[in-house]
Short mmCIF file of C-alpha atoms in Angstrom, two decimals:
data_model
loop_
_atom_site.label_atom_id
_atom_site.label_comp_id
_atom_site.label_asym_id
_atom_site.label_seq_id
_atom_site.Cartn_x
_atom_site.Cartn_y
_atom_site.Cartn_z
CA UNK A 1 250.68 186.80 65.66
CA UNK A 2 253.98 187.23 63.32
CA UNK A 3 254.10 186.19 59.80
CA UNK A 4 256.02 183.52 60.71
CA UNK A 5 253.59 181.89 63.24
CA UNK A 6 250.76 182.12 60.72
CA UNK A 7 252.20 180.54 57.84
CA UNK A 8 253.53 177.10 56.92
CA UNK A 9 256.98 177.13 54.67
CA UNK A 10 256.38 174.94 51.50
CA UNK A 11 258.71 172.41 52.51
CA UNK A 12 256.71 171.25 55.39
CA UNK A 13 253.58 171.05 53.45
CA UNK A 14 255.08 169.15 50.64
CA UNK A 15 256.11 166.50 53.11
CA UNK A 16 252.83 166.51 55.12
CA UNK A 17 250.85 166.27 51.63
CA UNK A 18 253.40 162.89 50.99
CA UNK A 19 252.98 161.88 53.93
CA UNK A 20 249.21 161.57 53.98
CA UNK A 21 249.15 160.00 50.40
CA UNK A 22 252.06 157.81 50.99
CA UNK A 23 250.13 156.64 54.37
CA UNK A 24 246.58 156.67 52.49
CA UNK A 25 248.19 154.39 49.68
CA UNK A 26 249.30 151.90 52.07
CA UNK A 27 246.00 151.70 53.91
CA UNK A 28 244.23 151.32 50.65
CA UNK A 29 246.58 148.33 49.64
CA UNK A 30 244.53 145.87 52.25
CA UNK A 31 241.75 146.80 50.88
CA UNK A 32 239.41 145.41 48.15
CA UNK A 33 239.61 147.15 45.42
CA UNK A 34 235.68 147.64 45.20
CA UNK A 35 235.50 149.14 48.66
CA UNK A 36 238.43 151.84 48.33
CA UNK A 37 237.65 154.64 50.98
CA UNK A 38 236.76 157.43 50.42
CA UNK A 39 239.52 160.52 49.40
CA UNK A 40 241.49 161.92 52.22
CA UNK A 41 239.27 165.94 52.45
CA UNK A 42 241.39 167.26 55.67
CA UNK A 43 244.58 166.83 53.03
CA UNK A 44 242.20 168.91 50.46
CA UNK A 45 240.91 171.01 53.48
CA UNK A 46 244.34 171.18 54.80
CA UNK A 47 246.16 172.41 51.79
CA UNK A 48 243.16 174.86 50.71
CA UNK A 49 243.66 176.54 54.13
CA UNK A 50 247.34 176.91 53.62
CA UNK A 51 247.01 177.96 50.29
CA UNK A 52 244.82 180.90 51.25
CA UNK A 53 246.85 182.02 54.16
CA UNK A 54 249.54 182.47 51.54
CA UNK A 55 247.24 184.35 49.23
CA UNK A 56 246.58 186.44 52.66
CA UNK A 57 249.76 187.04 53.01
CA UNK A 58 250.88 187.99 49.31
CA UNK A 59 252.95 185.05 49.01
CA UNK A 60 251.04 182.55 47.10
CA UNK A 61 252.73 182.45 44.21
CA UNK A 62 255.91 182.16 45.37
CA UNK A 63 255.28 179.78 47.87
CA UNK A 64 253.13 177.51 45.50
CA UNK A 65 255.95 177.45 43.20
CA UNK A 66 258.39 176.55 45.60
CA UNK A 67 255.72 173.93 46.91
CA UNK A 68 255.03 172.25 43.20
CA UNK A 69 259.19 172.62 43.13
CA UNK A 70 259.36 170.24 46.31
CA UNK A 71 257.04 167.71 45.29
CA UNK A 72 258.08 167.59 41.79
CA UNK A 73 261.61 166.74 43.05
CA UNK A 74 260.83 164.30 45.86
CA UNK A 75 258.13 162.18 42.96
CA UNK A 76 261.20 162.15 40.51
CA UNK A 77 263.61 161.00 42.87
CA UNK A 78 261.11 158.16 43.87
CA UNK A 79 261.03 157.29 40.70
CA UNK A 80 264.28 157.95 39.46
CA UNK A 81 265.13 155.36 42.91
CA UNK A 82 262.55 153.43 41.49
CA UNK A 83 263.76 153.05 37.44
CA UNK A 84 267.50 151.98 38.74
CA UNK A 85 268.57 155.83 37.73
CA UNK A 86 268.16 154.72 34.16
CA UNK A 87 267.33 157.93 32.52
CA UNK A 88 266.09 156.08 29.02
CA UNK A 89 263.66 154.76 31.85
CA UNK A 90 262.26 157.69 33.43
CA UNK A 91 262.00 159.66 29.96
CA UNK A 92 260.15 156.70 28.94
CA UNK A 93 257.84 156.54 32.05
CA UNK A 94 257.36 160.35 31.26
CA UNK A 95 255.85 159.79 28.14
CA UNK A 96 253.62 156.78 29.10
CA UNK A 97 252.38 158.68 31.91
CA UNK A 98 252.23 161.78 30.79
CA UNK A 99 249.58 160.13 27.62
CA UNK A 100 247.95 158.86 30.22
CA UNK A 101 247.28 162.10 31.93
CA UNK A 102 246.26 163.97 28.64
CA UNK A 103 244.31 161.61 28.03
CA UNK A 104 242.26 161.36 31.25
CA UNK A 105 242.36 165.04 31.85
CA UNK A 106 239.91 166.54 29.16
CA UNK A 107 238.04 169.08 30.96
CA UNK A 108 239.08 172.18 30.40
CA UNK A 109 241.87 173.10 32.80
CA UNK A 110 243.62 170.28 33.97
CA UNK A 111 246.59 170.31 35.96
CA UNK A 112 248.53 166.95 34.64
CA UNK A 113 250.19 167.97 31.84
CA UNK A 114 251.81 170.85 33.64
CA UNK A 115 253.00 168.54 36.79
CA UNK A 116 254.14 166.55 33.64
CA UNK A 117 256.01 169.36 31.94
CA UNK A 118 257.26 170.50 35.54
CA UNK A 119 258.69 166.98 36.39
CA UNK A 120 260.49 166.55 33.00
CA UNK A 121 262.39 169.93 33.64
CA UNK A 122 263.28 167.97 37.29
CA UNK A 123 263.78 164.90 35.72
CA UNK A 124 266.48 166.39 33.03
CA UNK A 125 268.37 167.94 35.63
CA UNK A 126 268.15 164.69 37.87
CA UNK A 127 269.24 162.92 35.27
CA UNK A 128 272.38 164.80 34.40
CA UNK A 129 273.14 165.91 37.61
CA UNK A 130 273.04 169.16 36.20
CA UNK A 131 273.12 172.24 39.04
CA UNK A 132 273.43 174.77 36.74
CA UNK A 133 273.28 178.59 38.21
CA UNK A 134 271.29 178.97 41.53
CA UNK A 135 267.28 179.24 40.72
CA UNK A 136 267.93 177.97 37.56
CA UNK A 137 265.52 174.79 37.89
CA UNK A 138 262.44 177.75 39.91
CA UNK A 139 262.93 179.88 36.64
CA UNK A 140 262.29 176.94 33.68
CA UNK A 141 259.64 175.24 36.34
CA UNK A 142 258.22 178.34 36.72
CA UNK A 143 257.41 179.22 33.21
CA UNK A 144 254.61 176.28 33.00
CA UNK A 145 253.57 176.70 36.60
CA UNK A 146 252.85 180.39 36.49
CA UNK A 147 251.26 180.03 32.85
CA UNK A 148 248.49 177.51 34.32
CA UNK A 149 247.83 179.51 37.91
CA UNK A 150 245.77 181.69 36.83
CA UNK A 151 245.02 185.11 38.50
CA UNK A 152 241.28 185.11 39.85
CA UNK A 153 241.37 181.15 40.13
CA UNK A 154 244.94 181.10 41.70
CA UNK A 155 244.50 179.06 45.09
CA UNK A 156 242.30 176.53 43.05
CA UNK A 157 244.71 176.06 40.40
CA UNK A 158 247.82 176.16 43.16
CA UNK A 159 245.55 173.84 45.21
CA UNK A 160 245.25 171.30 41.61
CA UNK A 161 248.93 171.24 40.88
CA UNK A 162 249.70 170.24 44.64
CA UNK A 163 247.05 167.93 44.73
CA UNK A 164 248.25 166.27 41.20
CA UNK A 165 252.05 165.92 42.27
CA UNK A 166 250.98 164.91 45.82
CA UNK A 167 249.05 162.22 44.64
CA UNK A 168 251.20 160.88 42.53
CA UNK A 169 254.45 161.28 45.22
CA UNK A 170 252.43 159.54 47.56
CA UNK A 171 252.09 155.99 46.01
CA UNK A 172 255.49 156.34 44.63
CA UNK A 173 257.00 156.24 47.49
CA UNK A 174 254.57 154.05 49.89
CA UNK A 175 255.55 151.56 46.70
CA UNK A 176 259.40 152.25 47.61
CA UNK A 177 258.79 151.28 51.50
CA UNK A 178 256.96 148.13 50.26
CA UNK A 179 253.89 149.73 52.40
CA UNK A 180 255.24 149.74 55.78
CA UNK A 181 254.27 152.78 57.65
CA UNK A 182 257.40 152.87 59.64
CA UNK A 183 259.62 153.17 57.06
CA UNK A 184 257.74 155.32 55.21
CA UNK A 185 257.39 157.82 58.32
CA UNK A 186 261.09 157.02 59.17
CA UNK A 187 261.55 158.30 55.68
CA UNK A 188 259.84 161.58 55.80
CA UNK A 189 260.63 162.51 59.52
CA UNK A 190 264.30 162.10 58.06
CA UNK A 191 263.88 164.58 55.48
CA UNK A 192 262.05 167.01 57.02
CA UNK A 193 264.98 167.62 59.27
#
């Protein structure tokens, strides 16, 4: 088998990760909130396997990056969609949300305040429609992202940040679709292509 059978670009697995949150999130709505099922493990399963095909192959932390790249992006265009593309908005969602996440997340490595930091470098140039030099946006994401993978826990910690901005992506945008699972597959089949 060639590389390229093997492994999975990190395009397509940010969208399938969506997907299945986006699609989880609108199952979830009908039910009561003291009977939520139980988390999705073939996304966890799925990803993990990815993840260490990548490490196989020497690529996982480039392809991680440009993974947490992808979903950062799609979650702050959600909400950027979501906020009216009122930038005094989305900084202020940043900062309620990302106290939220500090908060929550006191054990001792957590991943939300770096999807945080990673989706306010997004969510700058989102906001100002700033392209800037090509890579620009991989370089200041990567700073945070490559500070918090660290080396002998590296598909865990790879596997935390996609998880984080996955779950997060997911509602956001089953939210946008108002639920419906057309639309929201409509919506990813469109942008996969």
């Amino acid at each position: 088998m060639t590389e390229t059978t093997i492994r999975r670009e990190p395009r397509t697995t940010a969208f399938s990760l969506i997907r299945t949150a986006a699609l989880d999130h609108a199952a979830r709505r009908d039910h009561r909130k003291d009977e939520a099922p139980p988390p999705n493990r073939e996304m966890y399963n799925d990803l993990t396997s990815v993840l260490q095909n990548w490490h196989a192959a020497d690529t996982l932390r480039e392809d991680s990056l440009l993974l947490a790249e992808w979903l950062a992006v799609e979650l702050c265009g959600y909400l950027y969609g979501q906020l009216n593309q009122d930038r005094n908005r989305l900084d202020q969602w940043l900062r309620e949300f990302g106290d939220q996440v500090c908060q929550s997340q006191m054990h001792a490595h957590p991943a939300g305040p770096t999807a945080i930091e990673i989706m306010s470098v997004v969510a700058d140039e989102l906001a100002t429609r700033s392209d800037g030099p090509a890579g620009q946006r991989l370089i200041r994401i990567g700073v945070p992202y490559l500070h918090y993978v660290r080396q002998d826990h590296a598909v865990e910690d790879a596997r935390e940040i996609a998880l984080t901005f996955a779950l997060w992506a997911g509602p956001q945008l089953a939210e946008l679709m108002r639920h419906d699972v057309v639309r929201i597959n409509s919506y990813l089949d469109s942008r996969i292509h």
